[in-house]
Amino acid sequence: MSAPTPARQILMPGRIMSGEMAEQPAVLRRILERGAPRIRAVAAKVAARDPRFVLLTARGTSDNAALYAKYLIEVLLGKPAGLTSMSTTTAYGAKPDLTDCLVITVSQSGGSPDLVASTRAAREAGAITVAVTNNPDSPLAEVSEFHIDVLAGPEKALPATKTYTAELLALYLFVEGLRGGDGGAATVLPDLAEGILARGAEVKALAGRYRFAERMVITSRGYGYPTAREAALKLMETSYIPALAYSGADLLHGPLAMVDNISPVIAIVTEGKGGEALQPVLDRLRGRGADLVVIGPQAQVDAASAGFALPTKGVAEEVQPILEILPLQMLAYEVTIARGQDPDAPRALAKVTETH
């Protein structure tokens, strides 16, 4: 078969999203080589001021990256961390005392008015403010005291892929810098990511299970939970399948009742304490006869209906989410294509969402 012509390539659905997913190993290398020294420098300045707690502000995909950072901060730094409710300041005009608080705002574009207004209000309330964006010239970067550039390059596809993994890595390096670490656990990620992305045929075969799905449940625990939320978001915004993301612990507190032998469930099993905590949930799902697909270690995949084995043996648990999301991004892409839709053009979405 001859290669597609340039005109044909332009018409191929998902061409932009597919290309940007493929860029992720290069983006991760760029952050480790060029971004890491700058991130450590910002972290050193913030650490010297010894913030007593941390608040994270974000929307959409970046909100899932912020949740990942919350786990990092609480586990690795032992500091309390929370996700902000921006409307308390932007709609209600609340004026909290944020003296000695670190406020990290995560945004791909750095352009949403509520993120900018909330960060400005936090700085005026005494917070140390750090913006994590893909745009150093953005309004958010301008109102923040410090800025971290995730160096993902222009992202044209509406579903965010490379900016998400770039945010995860930048946040990991920042938290590592706050505790004086060098982030060495992340050096294996670009090569491993390249290997995962080369296994597209496996994901395409897996996607056939969900072509006619009416809903999906995605679950994990610990560091894997933000991945479950991001995977659900990707599936909903590209294929329009209602995808419900639950912490494994929350799934047992009621929602498990909706799972039956025709319910597709994806479990993200992080190798480490999070995966161990998820084990009772996996046992309950198998007991209910769920169509269980596992993203995780080979042994867990072998015990499920199907899955995608991740090369995470020996990889630090806290950086595994950067690998876990890759097959799930590809799955959202392949399911969307299988359903005859274009993942590059989700309905009702814009690249910069201007909430207030």
XYZ file of C-alpha atoms in Angstrom:
356
model
C 0.000 0.000 0.000
C 1.384 3.406 -0.933
C 2.019 6.073 1.680
C -0.807 8.591 2.248
C -0.541 11.797 0.274
C -0.118 15.062 2.161
C -3.730 15.981 1.296
C -4.946 12.676 2.699
C -2.912 13.220 5.876
C -4.616 16.576 6.408
C -8.016 14.883 6.304
C -7.133 12.001 8.638
C -9.151 12.230 11.871
C -7.028 12.536 15.000
C -3.868 13.473 13.098
C -3.047 16.343 15.477
C -3.756 14.466 18.704
C -1.789 11.455 17.481
C 1.207 13.623 16.589
C 1.213 15.370 19.943
C 0.978 12.110 21.867
C 4.039 10.939 19.950
C 5.984 14.042 21.028
C 5.827 13.163 24.730
C 9.175 11.344 25.106
C 10.930 14.335 23.521
C 9.053 16.738 25.814
C 10.046 14.729 28.891
C 13.699 14.786 27.787
C 13.517 18.537 27.205
C 12.209 19.135 30.715
C 14.892 16.938 32.283
C 17.689 18.535 30.270
C 16.606 22.186 30.041
C 13.823 22.714 32.533
C 15.090 20.866 35.597
C 17.783 23.425 36.610
C 15.263 26.280 36.415
C 12.663 24.314 38.355
C 15.212 23.516 41.088
C 16.109 27.211 41.310
C 12.457 28.196 41.863
C 12.029 25.366 44.377
C 15.079 26.529 46.354
C 13.677 30.068 46.646
C 10.287 28.780 47.772
C 11.781 26.253 50.216
C 13.814 29.020 51.857
C 10.529 30.686 52.859
C 9.248 27.447 54.455
C 5.534 27.586 53.555
C 3.348 25.915 56.200
C 0.775 24.461 53.798
C 0.023 24.311 50.072
C -3.045 25.123 47.976
C -3.377 24.022 44.351
C -5.518 25.822 41.789
C -6.451 24.445 38.353
C -9.224 23.428 35.972
C -9.806 20.454 33.676
C -6.777 18.363 32.755
C -4.539 20.627 34.820
C -6.758 19.948 37.831
C -5.780 16.275 37.564
C -2.123 17.293 37.437
C -2.728 19.420 40.543
C -4.273 16.429 42.325
C -1.121 14.444 41.502
C 0.931 17.247 43.064
C -1.272 17.068 46.169
C -0.254 13.429 46.643
C 3.420 14.332 46.124
C 3.297 17.170 48.648
C 1.515 15.184 51.336
C 3.553 11.985 50.885
C 7.026 13.339 50.111
C 6.973 16.628 52.034
C 4.569 15.784 54.845
C 2.818 19.131 54.394
C -0.966 19.557 54.246
C -2.222 20.335 50.748
C -5.628 21.077 49.291
C -7.384 21.990 46.051
C -8.899 25.472 46.055
C -12.482 26.461 45.307
C -11.870 29.489 43.118
C -15.431 30.785 43.339
C -14.897 31.596 47.024
C -12.731 34.512 45.916
C -13.878 35.189 42.328
C -17.652 34.954 42.960
C -18.066 35.415 46.720
C -15.220 37.827 47.317
C -13.791 35.915 50.279
C -10.464 37.220 51.576
C -8.645 34.366 53.354
C -5.386 34.940 55.192
C -2.808 33.078 53.118
C 0.304 34.233 54.951
C 3.035 31.572 54.671
C 0.898 29.556 52.245
C 2.236 28.298 48.926
C -0.332 28.577 46.122
C 0.515 26.613 42.973
C -1.656 27.375 39.938
C -1.472 24.871 37.088
C -2.723 25.850 33.636
C -1.737 24.863 30.131
C -2.508 28.269 28.620
C -2.373 30.473 31.692
C -5.224 32.472 30.211
C -8.416 31.576 32.086
C -9.727 34.667 33.910
C -10.709 32.826 37.107
C -7.259 31.281 37.452
C -5.643 34.677 36.983
C -8.034 36.434 39.381
C -7.721 33.717 42.026
C -3.923 33.771 41.865
C -3.812 37.556 42.040
C -6.085 37.466 45.096
C -3.890 34.805 46.722
C -0.773 36.905 46.236
C -2.529 39.942 47.696
C -3.553 37.748 50.648
C 0.085 36.986 51.438
C 0.651 33.718 49.577
C 3.782 32.627 47.764
C 2.459 32.101 44.235
C 3.888 29.748 41.608
C 2.380 29.395 38.137
C 3.016 26.180 36.200
C 2.133 26.783 32.551
C 3.059 26.100 28.953
C 3.106 29.829 28.265
C 5.643 32.059 30.064
C 4.031 35.159 28.521
C 0.558 34.357 29.858
C -1.486 36.586 32.198
C -1.167 33.896 34.892
C 2.622 33.918 34.710
C 2.540 37.711 34.917
C 0.498 37.859 38.151
C 2.463 35.073 39.882
C 5.623 35.630 41.884
C 7.318 32.603 40.320
C 6.775 30.746 37.049
C 7.647 27.245 35.842
C 7.552 26.658 32.074
C 6.606 23.045 31.228
C 8.314 23.379 27.812
C 5.766 21.243 25.949
C 5.772 23.404 22.827
C 2.589 24.561 21.048
C -0.325 22.188 21.613
C -2.943 22.407 18.852
C -5.154 19.410 19.624
C -8.102 20.216 21.861
C -7.555 17.125 24.075
C -4.443 17.921 26.117
C -1.852 15.138 26.073
C 1.750 16.308 26.036
C 0.997 19.280 28.298
C -0.466 16.923 30.904
C 2.591 14.680 31.158
C 4.799 17.784 31.033
C 2.889 19.275 33.966
C 3.258 16.041 35.923
C 7.011 15.920 35.415
C 7.474 19.633 36.166
C 5.447 19.299 39.376
C 7.394 16.215 40.432
C 10.716 18.016 39.901
C 9.420 21.055 41.789
C 8.310 19.006 44.805
C 11.595 17.111 44.724
C 13.391 20.452 44.678
C 11.427 21.633 47.725
C 12.885 18.755 49.725
C 16.378 19.080 48.243
C 16.124 16.067 45.931
C 17.520 15.849 42.417
C 14.531 14.124 40.780
C 16.752 11.268 39.630
C 13.828 8.815 39.620
C 12.468 10.578 36.528
C 15.483 9.971 34.275
C 14.115 6.603 33.086
C 10.825 8.069 31.893
C 11.574 9.239 28.323
C 12.852 5.852 27.131
C 10.047 3.956 28.877
C 7.464 6.357 27.428
C 8.864 5.762 23.955
C 8.447 2.017 24.392
C 4.846 2.361 25.580
C 3.845 4.634 22.703
C 5.307 2.133 20.217
C 2.691 -0.438 21.334
C -0.235 1.216 19.596
C -1.446 -2.050 18.063
C -2.127 -3.448 21.547
C -4.206 -0.421 22.465
C -6.117 -0.536 19.191
C -7.087 -4.143 19.910
C -8.158 -3.154 23.421
C -10.284 -0.300 22.078
C -12.629 -2.757 20.379
C -14.065 -3.625 23.800
C -15.416 -0.104 24.219
C -16.713 0.829 20.777
C -20.330 0.386 21.849
C -19.920 1.086 25.557
C -22.666 3.178 27.128
C -20.638 4.015 30.220
C -17.327 3.142 31.823
C -15.894 3.062 35.323
C -12.232 3.868 35.930
C -10.645 3.315 39.310
C -7.320 3.452 41.131
C -5.819 4.424 44.468
C -2.977 6.630 45.647
C -0.808 8.127 42.940
C -2.904 6.348 40.300
C -6.149 8.124 41.197
C -5.331 11.354 39.275
C -4.600 9.098 36.279
C -8.080 7.571 36.591
C -9.633 11.038 36.571
C -7.578 12.178 33.599
C -8.380 8.996 31.644
C -12.097 9.498 32.292
C -11.855 13.107 31.124
C -10.050 12.101 27.920
C -12.637 9.439 27.098
C -15.547 11.804 27.730
C -14.187 14.743 25.780
C -13.134 12.691 22.734
C -15.561 9.745 22.460
C -18.441 11.204 24.544
C -18.720 7.979 26.568
C -19.790 8.804 30.144
C -16.741 7.700 32.133
C -16.896 7.752 35.923
C -13.629 7.955 37.866
C -13.551 6.718 41.452
C -10.930 6.155 44.077
C -11.038 2.428 44.784
C -12.012 3.197 48.373
C -14.923 5.382 47.248
C -16.029 2.772 44.717
C -16.690 0.349 47.580
C -18.837 2.944 49.381
C -21.860 2.575 47.111
C -20.988 2.967 43.410
C -19.889 -0.684 43.260
C -23.604 -1.532 43.137
C -23.817 -0.319 39.516
C -21.065 -2.721 38.380
C -22.265 -5.997 36.850
C -20.988 -8.609 34.413
C -21.428 -6.313 31.410
C -19.929 -3.210 33.018
C -16.540 -2.226 31.599
C -14.114 -1.265 34.370
C -10.555 -0.020 33.892
C -8.282 -0.317 36.928
C -4.977 1.544 37.052
C -2.724 -0.502 39.311
C 0.344 1.414 40.401
C 3.237 -0.818 41.425
C 3.686 0.019 45.108
C 1.504 0.989 48.059
C -1.312 2.342 45.882
C -1.591 -0.936 43.994
C -1.554 -2.888 47.241
C -4.387 -0.733 48.614
C -6.388 -1.345 45.415
C -6.144 -5.148 45.652
C -9.347 -5.674 47.716
C -11.231 -3.577 45.159
C -9.937 -5.727 42.291
C -11.050 -8.842 44.170
C -14.555 -7.407 44.635
C -14.780 -6.431 40.964
C -13.780 -9.916 39.866
C -16.344 -11.330 42.279
C -19.058 -9.300 40.577
C -17.993 -10.599 37.169
C -16.999 -7.161 35.883
C -15.284 -6.822 32.509
C -12.044 -5.770 34.222
C -9.179 -4.298 32.219
C -5.963 -3.529 34.099
C -3.317 -0.947 33.259
C -0.357 -1.965 35.388
C 2.092 -4.768 36.164
C 2.024 -7.924 34.020
C 0.844 -10.136 36.892
C -2.197 -7.915 37.457
C -2.979 -7.877 33.735
C -2.807 -11.682 33.642
C -5.420 -11.880 36.415
C -7.863 -9.559 34.593
C -10.110 -9.906 31.533
C -7.559 -7.927 29.501
C -5.104 -5.090 29.949
C -1.914 -3.296 29.074
C 1.246 -4.254 30.967
C 3.391 -1.332 32.040
C 7.199 -1.490 32.390
C 7.123 -0.132 35.937
C 9.214 -2.693 37.818
C 11.883 -0.735 39.680
C 10.311 2.622 38.735
C 9.550 4.882 41.716
C 5.833 4.815 42.486
C 5.577 8.605 42.520
C 6.594 8.937 38.847
C 4.601 5.989 37.472
C 1.547 8.201 36.668
C 3.588 9.813 33.881
C 3.701 6.381 32.205
C 0.237 5.155 33.249
C -1.638 7.838 31.341
C 0.034 7.099 27.987
C -1.899 3.932 27.014
C -5.079 5.594 28.269
C -4.533 8.618 26.024
C -4.072 6.196 23.131
C -7.179 4.298 24.209
C -9.301 7.470 24.142
C -7.945 8.200 20.663
C -8.593 4.678 19.328
C -12.088 4.394 20.829
C -13.015 7.733 19.282
C -11.734 6.677 15.860
C -13.564 3.335 16.166
C -16.808 5.202 16.873
C -16.374 7.257 13.689
C -15.532 10.526 15.421
C -12.595 12.915 15.206
C -10.600 13.329 18.448
C -9.089 16.529 17.046
C -12.500 18.216 16.985
C -14.528 17.401 20.127
C -17.833 19.222 20.112
C -18.372 22.214 22.396
C -14.697 22.511 23.421
C -12.256 25.399 23.130
C -8.504 25.392 23.766
C -8.744 28.144 26.375
C -11.819 27.878 28.587
C -12.649 31.318 29.963
C -14.395 30.674 33.271
C -14.887 33.474 35.785
